[in-house]
Amino acid sequence: MTAQLPPGVTHVDCSTLDMPNAYVVVDDNETTLVDAGWPGDEQTVRDGLRTAGVEPGDIDRVLVTHYDADHVGTLARLTPALDAPVYVHERDAPYVAGDRLPPWTARNGIGALHRLYYRRLDLPDLPIRAVVDGDDVGGFHAYHTPGHTPGHVAYVHEDLSIAFLGDLAYGLGDRLKPTGWLTSYDAAAVESSVRSLCRRAPAFEYACPGHGPPLPDGDDRLAEALP
């Protein structure tokens, strides 16, 4: 069952390719965009912002869970109206900044596709702010959850009782499943990161994955995802 998210949080259900999610959070008069879909999701993201009652120029910050193109793709297309810093873990930041291309050999060969796509991806001309484990960005706390990528991050907003999981786990019906070996740098590290997040994060009611439906009873669903 898809969760009814708390007031101020809008789920943007993108429709292209692997159907990534983006989220808009309006809290304390600040607007945060969490992840941003593929480039082809531009209109969907714009519509999602309007549903939340905001426009790209109202965004105060962008939180990126990891560097994959299906999570950063619309950012360049939302500029110049979008003029806000982009927060991403220091290990993934060079890719989002355009300073480095994804490696050829990662992810059982899938990394080559990411590299080729990145060669033609328009990246945002926005300030890139590197985060590390334990950083607070507005009301969000960053948890380094490597495995899918080396710099993958989950963001937990304790006041809203919500966790933005990126590709740490995906929603499948009413369950969460850790992202598997085919698309990850290190599937064992993904499972370790799930365990770490369950242990370290405060309880959260809502689990918002990067793919699949947001789910209620979020911390329990994440714990149940472990083998």
Short mmCIF file of C-alpha atoms in Angstrom, two decimals:
data_model
loop_
_atom_site.label_atom_id
_atom_site.label_comp_id
_atom_site.label_asym_id
_atom_site.label_seq_id
_atom_site.Cartn_x
_atom_site.Cartn_y
_atom_site.Cartn_z
CA MET A 1 0.00 0.00 0.00
CA THR A 2 1.34 3.42 -0.96
CA ALA A 3 1.82 5.71 2.01
CA GLN A 4 -0.15 8.91 2.43
CA LEU A 5 2.81 11.20 2.98
CA PRO A 6 2.76 13.91 5.65
CA PRO A 7 1.67 17.47 4.81
CA GLY A 8 4.37 19.33 2.93
CA VAL A 9 5.80 16.22 1.22
CA THR A 10 4.92 15.52 -2.42
CA HIS A 11 5.82 12.31 -4.25
CA VAL A 12 6.74 12.93 -7.90
CA ASP A 13 6.23 9.65 -9.74
CA CYS A 14 8.35 9.91 -12.87
CA SER A 15 7.35 7.87 -15.90
CA THR A 16 10.46 7.34 -18.02
CA LEU A 17 12.52 4.15 -18.28
CA ASP A 18 12.96 2.73 -14.76
CA MET A 19 10.40 5.17 -13.30
CA PRO A 20 12.45 6.94 -10.64
CA ASN A 21 10.93 8.98 -7.85
CA ALA A 22 11.57 12.56 -6.85
CA TYR A 23 10.17 14.25 -3.76
CA VAL A 24 9.35 17.85 -2.88
CA VAL A 25 9.50 18.82 0.79
CA VAL A 26 8.15 22.18 1.95
CA ASP A 27 9.05 22.66 5.60
CA ASP A 28 9.62 25.78 7.71
CA ASN A 29 9.12 27.95 4.62
CA GLU A 30 11.96 26.15 2.83
CA THR A 31 11.63 23.97 -0.24
CA THR A 32 13.83 20.94 -0.83
CA LEU A 33 13.89 18.78 -3.96
CA VAL A 34 15.10 15.24 -3.24
CA ASP A 35 16.42 13.62 -6.44
CA ALA A 36 15.26 14.74 -9.85
CA GLY A 37 14.52 11.94 -12.33
CA TRP A 38 15.76 11.49 -15.91
CA PRO A 39 16.06 14.46 -18.29
CA GLY A 40 12.83 13.31 -19.95
CA ASP A 41 11.00 13.72 -16.65
CA GLU A 42 11.28 17.51 -16.75
CA GLN A 43 7.57 18.18 -17.22
CA THR A 44 6.63 15.60 -14.59
CA VAL A 45 8.96 17.25 -12.07
CA ARG A 46 7.63 20.70 -12.95
CA ASP A 47 4.08 19.42 -12.47
CA GLY A 48 5.09 17.90 -9.15
CA LEU A 49 6.52 21.20 -7.98
CA ARG A 50 3.28 22.96 -8.92
CA THR A 51 1.28 20.32 -7.04
CA ALA A 52 3.41 21.20 -4.01
CA GLY A 53 2.61 24.87 -4.59
CA VAL A 54 6.09 25.92 -5.66
CA GLU A 55 8.12 26.65 -8.78
CA PRO A 56 11.77 25.83 -9.59
CA GLY A 57 12.83 29.28 -8.42
CA ASP A 58 11.38 28.55 -4.97
CA ILE A 59 13.71 25.59 -4.35
CA ASP A 60 16.21 26.33 -1.60
CA ARG A 61 18.28 23.16 -1.94
CA VAL A 62 18.53 19.91 -3.86
CA LEU A 63 19.44 16.70 -2.05
CA VAL A 64 20.87 14.02 -4.33
CA THR A 65 21.05 10.48 -2.98
CA HIS A 66 23.63 9.40 -5.59
CA TYR A 67 25.04 10.37 -8.95
CA ASP A 68 23.00 8.18 -11.33
CA ALA A 69 21.43 10.06 -14.24
CA ASP A 70 17.91 9.01 -13.25
CA HIS A 71 18.35 11.00 -10.03
CA VAL A 72 19.98 14.18 -11.40
CA GLY A 73 18.64 14.31 -14.95
CA THR A 74 16.23 17.25 -14.81
CA LEU A 75 18.41 19.61 -12.79
CA ALA A 76 20.05 21.30 -15.78
CA ARG A 77 16.66 21.64 -17.48
CA LEU A 78 15.17 23.38 -14.44
CA THR A 79 17.84 26.08 -14.57
CA PRO A 80 18.17 29.04 -14.74
CA ALA A 81 15.00 29.35 -12.64
CA LEU A 82 16.45 26.71 -10.33
CA ASP A 83 19.31 28.48 -8.56
CA ALA A 84 20.09 26.45 -5.46
CA PRO A 85 22.97 24.34 -4.13
CA VAL A 86 23.05 20.63 -4.87
CA TYR A 87 24.07 18.42 -1.96
CA VAL A 88 25.66 15.06 -2.73
CA HIS A 89 28.16 12.85 -0.92
CA GLU A 90 31.79 13.75 -1.46
CA ARG A 91 32.51 10.44 -3.22
CA ASP A 92 29.76 11.00 -5.81
CA ALA A 93 30.16 14.78 -6.07
CA PRO A 94 32.85 14.73 -8.83
CA TYR A 95 30.41 13.02 -11.20
CA VAL A 96 27.57 15.47 -10.57
CA ALA A 97 30.01 18.37 -10.89
CA GLY A 98 31.21 17.05 -14.26
CA ASP A 99 34.79 16.60 -13.07
CA ARG A 100 34.83 12.86 -13.61
CA LEU A 101 32.98 10.20 -15.62
CA PRO A 102 31.62 7.03 -14.02
CA PRO A 103 34.05 4.10 -14.30
CA TRP A 104 33.78 1.66 -17.18
CA THR A 105 34.03 -1.52 -15.15
CA ALA A 106 31.72 -1.00 -12.17
CA ARG A 107 28.42 -2.80 -11.62
CA ASN A 108 29.04 -5.95 -13.61
CA GLY A 109 29.46 -3.95 -16.81
CA ILE A 110 26.43 -1.71 -16.25
CA GLY A 111 28.90 1.03 -15.32
CA ALA A 112 29.84 1.35 -18.99
CA LEU A 113 26.27 2.37 -19.81
CA HIS A 114 26.33 4.98 -17.05
CA ARG A 115 29.60 6.34 -18.40
CA LEU A 116 28.31 6.55 -21.97
CA TYR A 117 25.09 8.25 -20.85
CA TYR A 118 27.03 10.73 -18.72
CA ARG A 119 29.01 11.76 -21.80
CA ARG A 120 25.85 13.34 -23.24
CA LEU A 121 24.11 14.31 -20.00
CA ASP A 122 23.68 18.03 -19.36
CA LEU A 123 24.79 18.61 -15.79
CA PRO A 124 23.57 21.57 -13.75
CA ASP A 125 25.67 24.71 -13.51
CA LEU A 126 24.87 24.97 -9.82
CA PRO A 127 26.98 24.97 -6.65
CA ILE A 128 27.84 21.39 -5.68
CA ARG A 129 28.09 20.95 -1.92
CA ALA A 130 29.80 17.78 -0.74
CA VAL A 131 28.25 16.08 2.28
CA VAL A 132 29.59 13.34 4.52
CA ASP A 133 28.03 10.96 7.00
CA GLY A 134 26.44 12.84 9.87
CA ASP A 135 25.94 16.18 8.13
CA ASP A 136 22.75 18.11 8.74
CA VAL A 137 21.24 19.98 5.81
CA GLY A 138 18.21 21.97 6.90
CA GLY A 139 16.00 19.47 8.71
CA PHE A 140 17.64 16.48 7.00
CA HIS A 141 20.36 14.24 8.44
CA ALA A 142 22.70 12.52 5.96
CA TYR A 143 23.59 8.86 6.41
CA HIS A 144 26.32 7.49 4.16
CA THR A 145 24.90 4.24 2.76
CA PRO A 146 27.46 2.99 0.22
CA GLY A 147 26.99 -0.03 -1.98
CA HIS A 148 24.78 1.01 -4.87
CA THR A 149 27.37 3.74 -5.47
CA PRO A 150 30.37 4.61 -3.29
CA GLY A 151 28.76 7.88 -2.25
CA HIS A 152 25.15 6.84 -1.83
CA VAL A 153 23.32 8.75 0.93
CA ALA A 154 19.97 8.33 2.66
CA TYR A 155 18.41 11.49 4.11
CA VAL A 156 16.23 11.26 7.22
CA HIS A 157 13.99 14.10 8.39
CA GLU A 158 13.23 13.25 12.02
CA ASP A 159 10.58 15.94 12.54
CA LEU A 160 8.60 14.64 9.56
CA SER A 161 9.39 11.01 10.48
CA ILE A 162 10.46 10.27 6.91
CA ALA A 163 13.48 8.65 5.22
CA PHE A 164 14.49 9.24 1.60
CA LEU A 165 16.26 6.02 0.67
CA GLY A 166 17.35 6.63 -2.91
CA ASP A 167 18.48 3.30 -4.36
CA LEU A 168 19.46 1.75 -1.03
CA ALA A 169 16.19 -0.18 -1.37
CA TYR A 170 13.26 -0.14 -3.78
CA GLY A 171 9.55 -0.50 -3.20
CA LEU A 172 7.91 -3.68 -4.47
CA GLY A 173 4.24 -3.85 -3.60
CA ASP A 174 4.07 -3.36 0.15
CA ARG A 175 7.69 -4.37 0.75
CA LEU A 176 11.17 -2.93 0.43
CA LYS A 177 14.03 -4.87 -1.14
CA PRO A 178 17.73 -3.94 -1.02
CA THR A 179 19.09 -2.99 -4.40
CA GLY A 180 20.71 -6.04 -5.96
CA TRP A 181 24.08 -7.02 -7.37
CA LEU A 182 23.40 -6.22 -11.03
CA THR A 183 23.10 -2.45 -10.61
CA SER A 184 25.30 -1.96 -7.54
CA TYR A 185 28.99 -1.48 -7.01
CA ASP A 186 28.85 -3.87 -4.04
CA ALA A 187 25.65 -5.71 -3.11
CA ALA A 188 27.11 -6.90 0.21
CA ALA A 189 27.80 -3.28 1.11
CA VAL A 190 24.18 -2.42 0.25
CA GLU A 191 22.95 -4.92 2.84
CA SER A 192 25.48 -3.62 5.37
CA SER A 193 24.23 -0.09 4.72
CA VAL A 194 20.63 -1.18 5.28
CA ARG A 195 21.65 -2.70 8.62
CA SER A 196 23.58 0.43 9.53
CA LEU A 197 20.69 2.75 8.71
CA CYS A 198 18.25 0.59 10.71
CA ARG A 199 20.63 0.73 13.67
CA ARG A 200 21.60 4.40 13.57
CA ALA A 201 18.59 6.31 12.29
CA PRO A 202 15.69 7.36 14.51
CA ALA A 203 12.39 5.57 13.93
CA PHE A 204 10.61 6.83 10.81
CA GLU A 205 7.04 6.32 9.71
CA TYR A 206 7.53 6.86 5.98
CA ALA A 207 10.03 5.12 3.70
CA CYS A 208 10.51 6.91 0.38
CA PRO A 209 12.56 4.81 -2.05
CA GLY A 210 14.04 5.98 -5.32
CA HIS A 211 11.90 3.47 -7.22
CA GLY A 212 8.55 1.99 -6.29
CA PRO A 213 5.87 3.31 -3.95
CA PRO A 214 6.52 5.18 -0.70
CA LEU A 215 5.50 2.95 2.19
CA PRO A 216 4.13 3.41 5.72
CA ASP A 217 5.75 1.77 8.76
CA GLY A 218 8.98 2.71 7.08
CA ASP A 219 11.60 1.63 9.59
CA ASP A 220 9.88 -1.75 10.07
CA ARG A 221 9.64 -2.29 6.31
CA LEU A 222 13.34 -1.52 5.91
CA ALA A 223 14.32 -3.92 8.70
CA GLU A 224 12.12 -6.61 7.13
CA ALA A 225 14.01 -6.19 3.85
CA LEU A 226 17.09 -7.84 5.34
CA PRO A 227 17.61 -11.56 4.76
#
